[in-house]
Structures are given as structure tokens and as C-alpha cells.
mmCIF file of C-alpha atoms and ligand atoms in Angstrom:
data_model
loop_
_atom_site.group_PDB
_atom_site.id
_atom_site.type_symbol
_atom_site.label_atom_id
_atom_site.label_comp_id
_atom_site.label_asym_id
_atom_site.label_seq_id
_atom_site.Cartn_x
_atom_site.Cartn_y
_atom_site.Cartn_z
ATOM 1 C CA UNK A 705 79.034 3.687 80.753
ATOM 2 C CA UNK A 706 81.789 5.703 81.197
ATOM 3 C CA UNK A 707 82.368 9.218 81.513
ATOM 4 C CA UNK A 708 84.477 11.519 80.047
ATOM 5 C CA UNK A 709 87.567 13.452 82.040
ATOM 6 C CA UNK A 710 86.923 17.244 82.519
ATOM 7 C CA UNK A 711 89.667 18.123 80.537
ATOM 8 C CA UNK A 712 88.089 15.774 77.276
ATOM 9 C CA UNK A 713 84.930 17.132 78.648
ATOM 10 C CA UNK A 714 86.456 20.748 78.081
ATOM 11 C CA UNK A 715 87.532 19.463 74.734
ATOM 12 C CA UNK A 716 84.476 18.050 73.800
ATOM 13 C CA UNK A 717 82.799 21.365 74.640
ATOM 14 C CA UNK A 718 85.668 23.664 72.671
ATOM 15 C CA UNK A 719 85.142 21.217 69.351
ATOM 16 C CA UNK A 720 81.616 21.500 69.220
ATOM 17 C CA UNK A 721 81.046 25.063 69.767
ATOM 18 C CA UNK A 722 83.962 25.020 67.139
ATOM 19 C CA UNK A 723 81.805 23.425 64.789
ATOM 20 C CA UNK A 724 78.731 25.295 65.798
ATOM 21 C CA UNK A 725 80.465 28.248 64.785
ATOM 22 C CA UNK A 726 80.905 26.458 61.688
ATOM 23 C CA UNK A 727 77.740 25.405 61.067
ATOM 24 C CA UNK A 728 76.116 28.721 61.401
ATOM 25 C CA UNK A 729 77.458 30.625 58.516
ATOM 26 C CA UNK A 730 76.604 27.107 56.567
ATOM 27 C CA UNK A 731 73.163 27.218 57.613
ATOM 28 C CA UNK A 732 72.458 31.329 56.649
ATOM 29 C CA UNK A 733 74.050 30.201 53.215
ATOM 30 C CA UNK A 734 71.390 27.880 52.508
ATOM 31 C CA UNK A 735 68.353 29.797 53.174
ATOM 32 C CA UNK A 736 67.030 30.272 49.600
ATOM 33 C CA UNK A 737 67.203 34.307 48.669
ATOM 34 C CA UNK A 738 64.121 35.127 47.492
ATOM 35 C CA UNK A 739 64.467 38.729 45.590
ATOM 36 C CA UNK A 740 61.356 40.807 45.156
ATOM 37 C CA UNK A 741 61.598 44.088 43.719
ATOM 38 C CA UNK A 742 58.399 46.226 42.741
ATOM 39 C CA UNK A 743 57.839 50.094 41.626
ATOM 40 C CA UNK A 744 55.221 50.538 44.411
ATOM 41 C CA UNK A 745 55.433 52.768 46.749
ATOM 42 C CA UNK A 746 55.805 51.934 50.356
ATOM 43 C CA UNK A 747 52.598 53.296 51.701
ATOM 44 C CA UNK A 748 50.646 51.330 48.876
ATOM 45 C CA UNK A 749 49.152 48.324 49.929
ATOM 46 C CA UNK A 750 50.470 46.080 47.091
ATOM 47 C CA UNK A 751 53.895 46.774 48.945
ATOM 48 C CA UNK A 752 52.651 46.347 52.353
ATOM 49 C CA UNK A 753 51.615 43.121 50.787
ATOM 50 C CA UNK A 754 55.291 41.749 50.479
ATOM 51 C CA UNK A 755 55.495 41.660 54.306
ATOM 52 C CA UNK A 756 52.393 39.217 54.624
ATOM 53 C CA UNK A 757 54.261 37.305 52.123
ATOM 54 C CA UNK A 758 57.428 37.294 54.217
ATOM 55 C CA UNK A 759 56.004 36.665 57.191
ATOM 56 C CA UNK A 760 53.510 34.124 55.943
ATOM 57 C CA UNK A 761 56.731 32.472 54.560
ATOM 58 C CA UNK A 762 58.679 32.492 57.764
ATOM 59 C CA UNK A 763 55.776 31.215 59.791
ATOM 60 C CA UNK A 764 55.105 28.426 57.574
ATOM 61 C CA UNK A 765 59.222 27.760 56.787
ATOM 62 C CA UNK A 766 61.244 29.033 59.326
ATOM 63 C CA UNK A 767 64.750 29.871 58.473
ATOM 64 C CA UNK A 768 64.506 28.611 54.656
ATOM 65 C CA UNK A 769 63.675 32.097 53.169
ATOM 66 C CA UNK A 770 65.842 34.836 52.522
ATOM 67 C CA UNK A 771 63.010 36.884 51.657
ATOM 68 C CA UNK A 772 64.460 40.559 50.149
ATOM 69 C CA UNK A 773 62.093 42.939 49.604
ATOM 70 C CA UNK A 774 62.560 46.060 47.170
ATOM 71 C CA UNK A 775 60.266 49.058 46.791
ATOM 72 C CA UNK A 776 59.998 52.432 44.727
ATOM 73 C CA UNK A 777 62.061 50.492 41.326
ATOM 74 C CA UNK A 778 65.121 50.801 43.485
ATOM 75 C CA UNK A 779 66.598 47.321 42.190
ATOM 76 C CA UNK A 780 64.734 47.206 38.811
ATOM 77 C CA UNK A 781 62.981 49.894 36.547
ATOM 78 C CA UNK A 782 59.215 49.077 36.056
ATOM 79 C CA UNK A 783 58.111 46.831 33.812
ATOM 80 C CA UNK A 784 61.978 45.630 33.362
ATOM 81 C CA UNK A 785 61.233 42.519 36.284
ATOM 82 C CA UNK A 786 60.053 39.718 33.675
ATOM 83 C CA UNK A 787 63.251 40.137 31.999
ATOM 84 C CA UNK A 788 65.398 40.416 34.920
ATOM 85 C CA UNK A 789 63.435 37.479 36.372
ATOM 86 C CA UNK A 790 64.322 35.575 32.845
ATOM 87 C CA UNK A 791 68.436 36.124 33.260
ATOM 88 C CA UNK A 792 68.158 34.933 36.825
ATOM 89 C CA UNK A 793 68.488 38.300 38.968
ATOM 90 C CA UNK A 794 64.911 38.244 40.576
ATOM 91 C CA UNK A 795 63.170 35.670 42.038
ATOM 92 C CA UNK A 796 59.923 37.395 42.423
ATOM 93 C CA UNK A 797 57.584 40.246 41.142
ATOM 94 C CA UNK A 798 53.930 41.173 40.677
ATOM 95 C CA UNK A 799 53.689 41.828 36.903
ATOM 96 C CA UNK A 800 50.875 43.428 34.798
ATOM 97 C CA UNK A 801 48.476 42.166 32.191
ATOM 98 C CA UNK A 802 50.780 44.601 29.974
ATOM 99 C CA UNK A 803 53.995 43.528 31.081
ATOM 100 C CA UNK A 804 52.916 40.235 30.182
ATOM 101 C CA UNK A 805 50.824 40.994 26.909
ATOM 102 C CA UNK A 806 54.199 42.074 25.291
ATOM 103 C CA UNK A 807 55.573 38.135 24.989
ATOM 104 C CA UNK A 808 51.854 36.479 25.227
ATOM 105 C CA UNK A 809 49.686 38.461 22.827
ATOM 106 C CA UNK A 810 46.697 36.861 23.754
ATOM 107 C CA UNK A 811 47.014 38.370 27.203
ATOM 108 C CA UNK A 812 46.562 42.032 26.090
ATOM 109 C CA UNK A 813 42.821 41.555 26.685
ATOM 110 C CA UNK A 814 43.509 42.156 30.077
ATOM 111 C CA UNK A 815 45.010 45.524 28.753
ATOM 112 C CA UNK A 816 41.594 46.694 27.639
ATOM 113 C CA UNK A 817 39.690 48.887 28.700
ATOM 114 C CA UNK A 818 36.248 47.957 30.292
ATOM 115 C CA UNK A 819 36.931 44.001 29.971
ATOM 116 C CA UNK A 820 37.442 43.197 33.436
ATOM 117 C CA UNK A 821 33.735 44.537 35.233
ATOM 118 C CA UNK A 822 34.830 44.378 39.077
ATOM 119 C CA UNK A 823 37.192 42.873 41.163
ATOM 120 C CA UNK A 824 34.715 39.751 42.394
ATOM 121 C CA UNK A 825 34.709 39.107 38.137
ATOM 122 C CA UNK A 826 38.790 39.601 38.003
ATOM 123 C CA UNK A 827 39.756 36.942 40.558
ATOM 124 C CA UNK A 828 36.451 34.385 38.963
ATOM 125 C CA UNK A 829 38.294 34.705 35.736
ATOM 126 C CA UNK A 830 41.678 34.273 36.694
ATOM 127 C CA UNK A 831 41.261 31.624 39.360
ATOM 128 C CA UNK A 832 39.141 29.756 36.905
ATOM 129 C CA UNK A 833 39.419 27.932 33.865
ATOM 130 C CA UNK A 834 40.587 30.910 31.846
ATOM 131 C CA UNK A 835 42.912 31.639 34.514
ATOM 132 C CA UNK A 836 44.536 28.121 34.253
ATOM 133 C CA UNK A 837 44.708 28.254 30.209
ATOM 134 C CA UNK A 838 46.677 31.779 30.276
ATOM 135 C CA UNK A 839 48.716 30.841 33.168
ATOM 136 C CA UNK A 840 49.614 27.716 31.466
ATOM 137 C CA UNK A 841 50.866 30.484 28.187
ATOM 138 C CA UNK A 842 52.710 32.453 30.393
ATOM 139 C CA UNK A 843 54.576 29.235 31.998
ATOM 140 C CA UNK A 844 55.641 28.204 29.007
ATOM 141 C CA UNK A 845 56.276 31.623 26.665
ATOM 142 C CA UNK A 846 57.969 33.230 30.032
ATOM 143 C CA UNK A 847 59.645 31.144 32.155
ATOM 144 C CA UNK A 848 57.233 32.025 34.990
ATOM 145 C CA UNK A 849 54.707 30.265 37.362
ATOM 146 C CA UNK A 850 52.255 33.045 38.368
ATOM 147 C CA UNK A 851 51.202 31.904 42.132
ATOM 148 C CA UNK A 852 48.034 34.624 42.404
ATOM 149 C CA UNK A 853 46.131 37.440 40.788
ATOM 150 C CA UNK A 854 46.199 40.900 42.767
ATOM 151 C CA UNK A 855 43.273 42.991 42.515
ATOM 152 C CA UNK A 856 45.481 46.847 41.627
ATOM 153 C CA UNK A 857 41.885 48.582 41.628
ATOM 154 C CA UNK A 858 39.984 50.104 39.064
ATOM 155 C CA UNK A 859 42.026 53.124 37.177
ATOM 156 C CA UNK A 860 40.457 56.639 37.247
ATOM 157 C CA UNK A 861 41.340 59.739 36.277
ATOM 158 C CA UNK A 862 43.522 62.476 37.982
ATOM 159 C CA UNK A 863 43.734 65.745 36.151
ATOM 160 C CA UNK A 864 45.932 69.044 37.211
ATOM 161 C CA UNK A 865 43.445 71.320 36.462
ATOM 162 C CA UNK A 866 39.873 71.093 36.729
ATOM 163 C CA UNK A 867 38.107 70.658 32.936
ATOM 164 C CA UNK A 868 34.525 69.711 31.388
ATOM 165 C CA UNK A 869 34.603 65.492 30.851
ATOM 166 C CA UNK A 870 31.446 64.037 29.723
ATOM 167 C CA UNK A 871 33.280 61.902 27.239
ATOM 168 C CA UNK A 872 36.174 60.613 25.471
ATOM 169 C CA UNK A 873 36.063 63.899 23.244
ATOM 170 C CA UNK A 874 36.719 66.278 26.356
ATOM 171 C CA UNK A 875 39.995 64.989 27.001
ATOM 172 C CA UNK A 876 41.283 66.066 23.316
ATOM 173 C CA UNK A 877 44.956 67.693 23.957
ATOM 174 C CA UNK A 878 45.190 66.182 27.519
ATOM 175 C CA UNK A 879 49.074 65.180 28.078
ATOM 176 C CA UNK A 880 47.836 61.789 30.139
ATOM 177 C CA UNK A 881 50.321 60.170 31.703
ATOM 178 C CA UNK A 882 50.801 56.353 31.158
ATOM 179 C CA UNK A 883 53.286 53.922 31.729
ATOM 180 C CA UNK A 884 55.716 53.384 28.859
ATOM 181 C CA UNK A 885 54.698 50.586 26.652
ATOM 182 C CA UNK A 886 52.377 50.520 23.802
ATOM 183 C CA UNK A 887 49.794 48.274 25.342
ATOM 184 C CA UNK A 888 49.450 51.445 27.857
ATOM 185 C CA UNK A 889 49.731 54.204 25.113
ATOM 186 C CA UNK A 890 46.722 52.296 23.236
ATOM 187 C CA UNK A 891 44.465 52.679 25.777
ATOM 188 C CA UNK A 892 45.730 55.986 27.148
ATOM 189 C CA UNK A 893 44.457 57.460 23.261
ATOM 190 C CA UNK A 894 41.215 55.109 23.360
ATOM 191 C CA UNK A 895 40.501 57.331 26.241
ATOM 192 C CA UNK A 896 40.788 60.416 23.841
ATOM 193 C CA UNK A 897 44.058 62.014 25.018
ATOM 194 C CA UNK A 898 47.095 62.183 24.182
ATOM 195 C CA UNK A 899 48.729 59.329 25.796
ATOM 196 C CA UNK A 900 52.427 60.519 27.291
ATOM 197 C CA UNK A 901 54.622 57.971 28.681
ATOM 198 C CA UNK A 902 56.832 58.635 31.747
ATOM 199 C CA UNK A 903 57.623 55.909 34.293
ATOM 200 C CA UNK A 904 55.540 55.703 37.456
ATOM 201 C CA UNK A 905 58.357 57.537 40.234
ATOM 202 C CA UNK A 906 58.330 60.589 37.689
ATOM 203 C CA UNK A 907 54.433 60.995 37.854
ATOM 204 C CA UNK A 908 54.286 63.241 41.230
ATOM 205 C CA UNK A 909 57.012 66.044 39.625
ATOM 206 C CA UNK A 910 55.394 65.754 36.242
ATOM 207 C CA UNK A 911 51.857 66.710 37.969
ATOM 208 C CA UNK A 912 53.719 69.752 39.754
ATOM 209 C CA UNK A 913 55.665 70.357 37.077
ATOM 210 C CA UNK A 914 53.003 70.713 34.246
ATOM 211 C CA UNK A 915 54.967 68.053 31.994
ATOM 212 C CA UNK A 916 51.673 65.851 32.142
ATOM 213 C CA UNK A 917 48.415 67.629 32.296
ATOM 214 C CA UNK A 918 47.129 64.032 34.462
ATOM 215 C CA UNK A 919 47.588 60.136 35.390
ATOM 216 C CA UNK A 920 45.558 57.377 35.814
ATOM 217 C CA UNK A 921 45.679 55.145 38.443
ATOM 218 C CA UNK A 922 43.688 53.070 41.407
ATOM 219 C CA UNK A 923 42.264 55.633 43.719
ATOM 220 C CA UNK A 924 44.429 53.727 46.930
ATOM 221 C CA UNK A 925 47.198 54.401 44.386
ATOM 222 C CA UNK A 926 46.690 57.987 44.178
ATOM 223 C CA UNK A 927 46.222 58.370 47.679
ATOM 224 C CA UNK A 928 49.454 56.200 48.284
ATOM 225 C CA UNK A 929 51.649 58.230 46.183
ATOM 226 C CA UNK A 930 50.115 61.706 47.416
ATOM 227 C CA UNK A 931 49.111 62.501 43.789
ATOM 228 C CA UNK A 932 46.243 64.413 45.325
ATOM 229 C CA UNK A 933 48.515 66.932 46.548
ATOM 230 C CA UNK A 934 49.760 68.628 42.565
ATOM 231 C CA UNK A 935 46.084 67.372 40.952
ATOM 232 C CA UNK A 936 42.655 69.195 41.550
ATOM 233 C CA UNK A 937 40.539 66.930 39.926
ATOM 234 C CA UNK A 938 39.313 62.963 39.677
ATOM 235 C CA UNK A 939 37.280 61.829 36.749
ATOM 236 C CA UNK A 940 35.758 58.433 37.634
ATOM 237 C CA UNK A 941 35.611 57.082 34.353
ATOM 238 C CA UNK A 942 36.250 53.264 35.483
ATOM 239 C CA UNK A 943 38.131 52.557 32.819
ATOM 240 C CA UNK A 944 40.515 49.938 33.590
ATOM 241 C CA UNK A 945 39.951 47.234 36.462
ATOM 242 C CA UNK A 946 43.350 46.328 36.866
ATOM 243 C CA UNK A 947 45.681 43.207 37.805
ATOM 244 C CA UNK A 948 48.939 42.246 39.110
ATOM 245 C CA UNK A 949 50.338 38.514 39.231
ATOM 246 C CA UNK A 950 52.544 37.694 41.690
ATOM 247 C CA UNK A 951 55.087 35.504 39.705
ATOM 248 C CA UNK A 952 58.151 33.569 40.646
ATOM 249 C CA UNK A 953 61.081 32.378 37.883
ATOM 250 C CA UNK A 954 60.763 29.075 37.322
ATOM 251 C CA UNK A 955 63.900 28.078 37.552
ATOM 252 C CA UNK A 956 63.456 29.241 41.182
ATOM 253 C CA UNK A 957 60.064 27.577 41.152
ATOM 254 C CA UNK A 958 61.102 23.784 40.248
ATOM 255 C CA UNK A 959 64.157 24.148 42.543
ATOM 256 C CA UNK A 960 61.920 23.864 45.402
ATOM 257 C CA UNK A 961 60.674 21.042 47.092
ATOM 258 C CA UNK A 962 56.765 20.059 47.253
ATOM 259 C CA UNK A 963 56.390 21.502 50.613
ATOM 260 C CA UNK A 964 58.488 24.981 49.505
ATOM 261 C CA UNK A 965 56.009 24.986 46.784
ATOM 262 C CA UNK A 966 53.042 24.838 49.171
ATOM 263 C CA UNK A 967 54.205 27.413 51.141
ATOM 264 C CA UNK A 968 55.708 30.109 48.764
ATOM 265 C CA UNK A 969 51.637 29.696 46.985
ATOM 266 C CA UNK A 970 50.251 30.131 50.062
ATOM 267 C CA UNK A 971 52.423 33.131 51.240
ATOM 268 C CA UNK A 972 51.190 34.826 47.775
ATOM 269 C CA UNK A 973 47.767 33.958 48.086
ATOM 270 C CA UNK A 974 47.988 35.604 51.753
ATOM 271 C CA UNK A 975 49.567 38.256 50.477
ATOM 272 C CA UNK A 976 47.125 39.337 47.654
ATOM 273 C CA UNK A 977 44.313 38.344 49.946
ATOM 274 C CA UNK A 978 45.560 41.400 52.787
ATOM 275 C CA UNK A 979 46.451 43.501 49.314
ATOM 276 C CA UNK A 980 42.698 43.174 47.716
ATOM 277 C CA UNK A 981 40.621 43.373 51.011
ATOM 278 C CA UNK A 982 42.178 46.783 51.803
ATOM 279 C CA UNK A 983 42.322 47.812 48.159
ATOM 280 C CA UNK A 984 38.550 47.279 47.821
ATOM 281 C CA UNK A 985 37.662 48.678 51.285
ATOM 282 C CA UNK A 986 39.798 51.443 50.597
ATOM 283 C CA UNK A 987 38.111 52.392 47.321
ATOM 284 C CA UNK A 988 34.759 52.541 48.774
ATOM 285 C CA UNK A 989 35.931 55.356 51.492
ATOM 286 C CA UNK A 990 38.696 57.464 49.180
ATOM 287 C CA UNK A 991 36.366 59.650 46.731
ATOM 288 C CA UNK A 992 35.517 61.495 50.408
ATOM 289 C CA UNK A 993 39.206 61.265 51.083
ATOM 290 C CA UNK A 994 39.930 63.377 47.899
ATOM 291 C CA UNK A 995 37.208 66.251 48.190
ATOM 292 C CA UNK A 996 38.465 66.653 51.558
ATOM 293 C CA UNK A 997 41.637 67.646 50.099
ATOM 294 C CA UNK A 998 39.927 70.098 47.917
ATOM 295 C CA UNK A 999 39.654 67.804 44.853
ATOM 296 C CA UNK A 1000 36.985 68.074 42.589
ATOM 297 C CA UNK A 1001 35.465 64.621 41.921
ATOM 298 C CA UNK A 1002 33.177 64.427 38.391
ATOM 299 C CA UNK A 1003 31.326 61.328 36.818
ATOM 300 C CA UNK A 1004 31.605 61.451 33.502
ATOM 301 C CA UNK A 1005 29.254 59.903 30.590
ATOM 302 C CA UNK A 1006 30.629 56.293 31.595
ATOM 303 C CA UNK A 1007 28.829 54.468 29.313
ATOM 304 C CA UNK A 1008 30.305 56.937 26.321
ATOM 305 C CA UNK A 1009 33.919 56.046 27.603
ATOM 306 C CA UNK A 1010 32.635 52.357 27.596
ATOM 307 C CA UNK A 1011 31.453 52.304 23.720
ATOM 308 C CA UNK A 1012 34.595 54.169 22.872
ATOM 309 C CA UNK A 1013 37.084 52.233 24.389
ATOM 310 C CA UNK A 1014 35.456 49.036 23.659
ATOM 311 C CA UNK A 1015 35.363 50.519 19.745
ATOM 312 C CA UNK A 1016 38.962 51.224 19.891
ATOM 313 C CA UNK A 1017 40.003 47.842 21.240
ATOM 314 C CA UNK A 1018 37.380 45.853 18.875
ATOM 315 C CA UNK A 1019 39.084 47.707 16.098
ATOM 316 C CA UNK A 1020 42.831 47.166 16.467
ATOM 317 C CA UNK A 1021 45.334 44.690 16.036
ATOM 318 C CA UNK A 1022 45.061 43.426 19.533
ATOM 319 C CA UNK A 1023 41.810 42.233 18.843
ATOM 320 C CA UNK A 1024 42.846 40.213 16.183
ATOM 321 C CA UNK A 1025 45.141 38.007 18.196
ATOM 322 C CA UNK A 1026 42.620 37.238 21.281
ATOM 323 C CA UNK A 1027 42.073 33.995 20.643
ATOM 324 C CA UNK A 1028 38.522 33.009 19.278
ATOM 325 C CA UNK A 1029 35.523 32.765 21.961
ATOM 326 C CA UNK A 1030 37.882 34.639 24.513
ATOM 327 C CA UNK A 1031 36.086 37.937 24.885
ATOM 328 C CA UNK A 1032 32.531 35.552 24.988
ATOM 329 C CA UNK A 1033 33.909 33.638 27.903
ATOM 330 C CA UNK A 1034 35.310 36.174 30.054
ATOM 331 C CA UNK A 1035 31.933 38.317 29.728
ATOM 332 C CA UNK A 1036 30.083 35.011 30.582
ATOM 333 C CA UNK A 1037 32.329 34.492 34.002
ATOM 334 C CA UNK A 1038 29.735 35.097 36.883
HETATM 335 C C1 KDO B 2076 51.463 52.828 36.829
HETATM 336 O O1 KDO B 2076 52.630 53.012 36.493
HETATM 337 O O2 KDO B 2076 50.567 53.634 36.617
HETATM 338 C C2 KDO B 2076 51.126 51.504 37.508
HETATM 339 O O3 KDO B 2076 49.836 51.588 38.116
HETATM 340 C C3 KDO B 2076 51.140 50.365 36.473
HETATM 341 C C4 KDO B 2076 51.017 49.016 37.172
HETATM 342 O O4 KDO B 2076 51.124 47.967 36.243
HETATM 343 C C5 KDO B 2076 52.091 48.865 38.248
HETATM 344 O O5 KDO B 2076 53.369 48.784 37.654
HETATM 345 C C6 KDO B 2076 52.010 50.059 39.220
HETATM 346 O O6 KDO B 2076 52.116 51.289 38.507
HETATM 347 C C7 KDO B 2076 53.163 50.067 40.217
HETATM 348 O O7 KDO B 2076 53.133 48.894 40.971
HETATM 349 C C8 KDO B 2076 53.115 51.289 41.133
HETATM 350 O O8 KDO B 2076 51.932 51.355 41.895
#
């Protein structure tokens, strides 16, 4: 064996830190950017939920994620992420039953009111058979692999000032608040207001404002986004028991290899696991939260929304496009 002279020692040494140096920038390149952006709030748990995914991630694939994580809209507006998932400038997103509905009809069943019963029913339908079907839709009509179903919570009421509301009828002339897409609207007026749209980081000055006489949303939502503070009353009608997916682009999807695929799923699964334990935790403790903060907190006729709503829905042009047996097979999901 022989051994090298300390000056090609030296040299040795000065190539390969040299290359090192090199190498390092290479490396950093190659991690694959992962772009996330949601309108949620930081304090919400569906955003605390993006750093279980990245952590999950780097745990499980250290150093192959560049995992970029986006609150409050600040890279895209709501409800604009499918698209800018489609032209390649998002890798990730949760997406609702709405933002989906809009390119697979057949979806908007998730969109009505008093379909879903509770959040044990939401993830037996979606991680079941049904689940797989609609998935499989949403694949192929968006361009996007949905890797888990996030339990948002169950949508109440959240009025500025304090009012009567037994039933749909009592909330005649309220300026509701929903997000801006006619899936939204719809229900918004099968509630019996008059549905207003106005994007989700507007809500809090429209409430102080008077623009919007009230919102809906998730209780941890409310809390979350301090919409207690401009609001003096929650109506706990029950109305919607809502989802996110967590989707990624496919294009990002099938660029990955079997074990990146393992992975990235089971980073999402963790993550919607840590968002729908709190979620549901959370919504057993906030109605105390709320009257603490000098809300009023009512329980309307719920079974008068229920007929209403389900009326509405069983009466429109969604209906018609649910495919036949649908309805039937989510109400027989135990
Ligand atoms: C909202 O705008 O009311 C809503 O709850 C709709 C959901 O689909 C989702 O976009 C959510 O906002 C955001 O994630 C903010 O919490």
C-alpha cells in the first residue's frame, strides 16, 4: 500500500472539500419543493396540521422535501388552489367538497346541507368504497390524487346581533356571509338568508363593520379567527359537517418514487389525524368557550333547518346530477 505525500495529501484534502462545496448546492437543488398554500389561519388547527405533515415528511425522508408552507391566502386566493395546482404552481392544498363540486358535479353532495351526520360517518364514507369511486372522479376530471379527508367540523352559526332563530324563516333579511361560489350561496339561502359572498380574510372586518349581519363556520374556526370578538351570538343549527382533502397535483404525484409515495400519504394521513382529534375535542369544550366571552349560544328547531335544507337540495339542479343510489348509500354508511 502506499501512502500519499503530505503535500498530495493537502491536495487531496483541498479537491474534495472543493467538490463538497460543490456537491452541496447540488444536493439542496434536488430536494423536491413541495408548495402548500391554504386560507387558514395560523392558530387553526387545519394549519397547525401542515407542520405534522412536514415533519412527518422529514422524519420519514430526510432531506428530500422542500416542504413550503403558506397560510392566511398569502400565495393563492381561496378556492383559486385546484387551478393553480392544475398550471403547475402548487404542489399541495386541502380543497373543499365545493371547490371540487365545481369540475365533478357529482361531488356537490358533499355541499349539502345535513348529508354528512358526524365526523365518525365523514371519514367511513370517504375512506370507503364511496370514497374510492369519487376519488377515482376527481383523479381523472382534476389532475389530482387526494391523499386524506380532513374532518373541518360541523358549520354553525355566528350572528352580530343577537335575534329569535327557531327556523329557517327567522333568518329572512340576514346578510350571511359565505364563501364565494354558488355551491356556497345555495346553501347559504337553503338556510333562509340572504347568502352574501366575501372571501374568508374579509369575514372579521365585515362582522365589525356591519357589511355581513353573520358567518358560518366550525366552532374551532370561529374561535381560531377571533370571530367571537365582533359577533354576540351562535346558533347551533348543525348544518353542514364539513370536509377538506388534502390533495397533491399529479404531475407531482407520479413523479415520485414508490417509497415518496408512501411517505407523502402517510405525512397527510398524520396530518389530518392531529387536525381531526383536536378539531373534535375542541368542539366538545368551545360552546363554554363562547358564553364566556359573553356570547349568546341558542339551539334552534334543528330538525326544521334539517327538512328545509334537505327540501332545498332534493329540489334543485344539484340533485339531479348525484348519481343514482348515491344519497341511499351514503345514509346507509355505518
Ligand atoms: C370559509 O371560508 O368559511 C371556509 O370555512 C371554507 C372552507 O372550505 C375553507 O376554505 C376554510 O374557510 C379555510 O380553510 C379557512 O378556515
Amino acid at each position: 500500500m502506499t501512502t500519499a505525500s503530505p503535500l498530495r495529501r493537502g491536495l487531496l484534502l483541498a479537491c474534495a472539500t472543493a467538490l463538497c462545496g460543490l456537491a452541496q448546492p447540488a444536493l439542496a437543488q434536488a430536494k423536491i419543493p413541495l408548495r402548500i398554500s391554504s386560507p387558514a389561519v395560523p392558530d387553526d388547527w387545519h394549519a397547525k396540521m401542515w407542520t405534522v405533515f412536514k415533519d412527518s415528511l422529514e422524519k420519514s425522508a430526510p432531506n428530500q422535501f422542500d416542504v413550503q408552507i403558506n397560510l392566511n391566502a398569502a400565495l393563492f386566493k381561496q378556492g383559486t388552489e385546484p387551478a393553480a395546482m392544475a398550471r403547475g404552481n402548487l404542489e399541495l392544498a386541502s380543497i373543499s367538497a365545493f371547490d371540487i363540486a365545481k369540475l365533478v358535479p357529482a361531488f356537490s353532495i358533499f355541499t349539502a346541507g345535513y348529508v354528512v351526520r358526524d365526523p365518525q360517518h365523514q371519514q367511513k364514507v370517504f375512506n370507503g368504497p364511496i370514497g374510492t369511486e369519487l376519488f377515482k372522479t376527481v383523479s381523472d376530471k382534476m389532475d389530482l390524487t387526494v391523499l386524506s379527508t380532513v374532518y373541518l367540523g360541523t358549520r354553525q352559526l355566528n350572528l352580530r346581533e343577537v335575534r329569535t332563530v327557531r327556523t329557517p324563516a327567522d333568518l329572512k333579511g340576514v346578510k350571511l356571509r359565505m364563501p364565494g361560489t354558488k355551491e356556497w350561496l345555495f346553501l347559504g339561502e337553503a338556510l333562509g338568508a340572504t347568502a352574501t359572498p366575501l372571501a374568508f380574510g374579509e369575514v372579521y372586518l365585515g362582522l365589525k363593520t356591519g357589511t355581513i349581519d353573520g358567518q358560518d363556520n366550525p366552532l374551532p374556526t370561529a374561535r381560531a379567527a377571533k370571530f367571537y370578538e365582533v359577533t354576540k351570538q351562535l346558533v347551533l343549527t348543525q348544518h353542514l359537517v364539513d370536509s377538506l382533502f388534502i390533495t397533491i397535483s399529479n404531475k407531482s404525484w407520479n413523479a415520485l418514487t414508490p417509497a415518496q409515495k408512501q411517505n407523502v400519504m402517510a405525512a397527510a394521513q398524520a396530518a389530518s389525524k392531529f387536525n381531526n382529534e383536536n378539531r373534535i375535542k375542541e368542539e366538545g369544550q368551545l360552546v363554554d368557550f363562547f358564553r364566556q366571552q359573553g356570547l349568546q349560544v341558542s339551539t334552534p328547531d334543528v330538525e326544521a333547518f334539517r327538512k328545509s335544507v334537505q327540501d332545498s337540495y332534493a329540489r334543485s339542479d344539484y340533485a339531479k346530477v348525484w348519481p343514482a343510489g348515491l344519497l341511499e348509500r351514503i345514509n346507509a354508511t355505518r
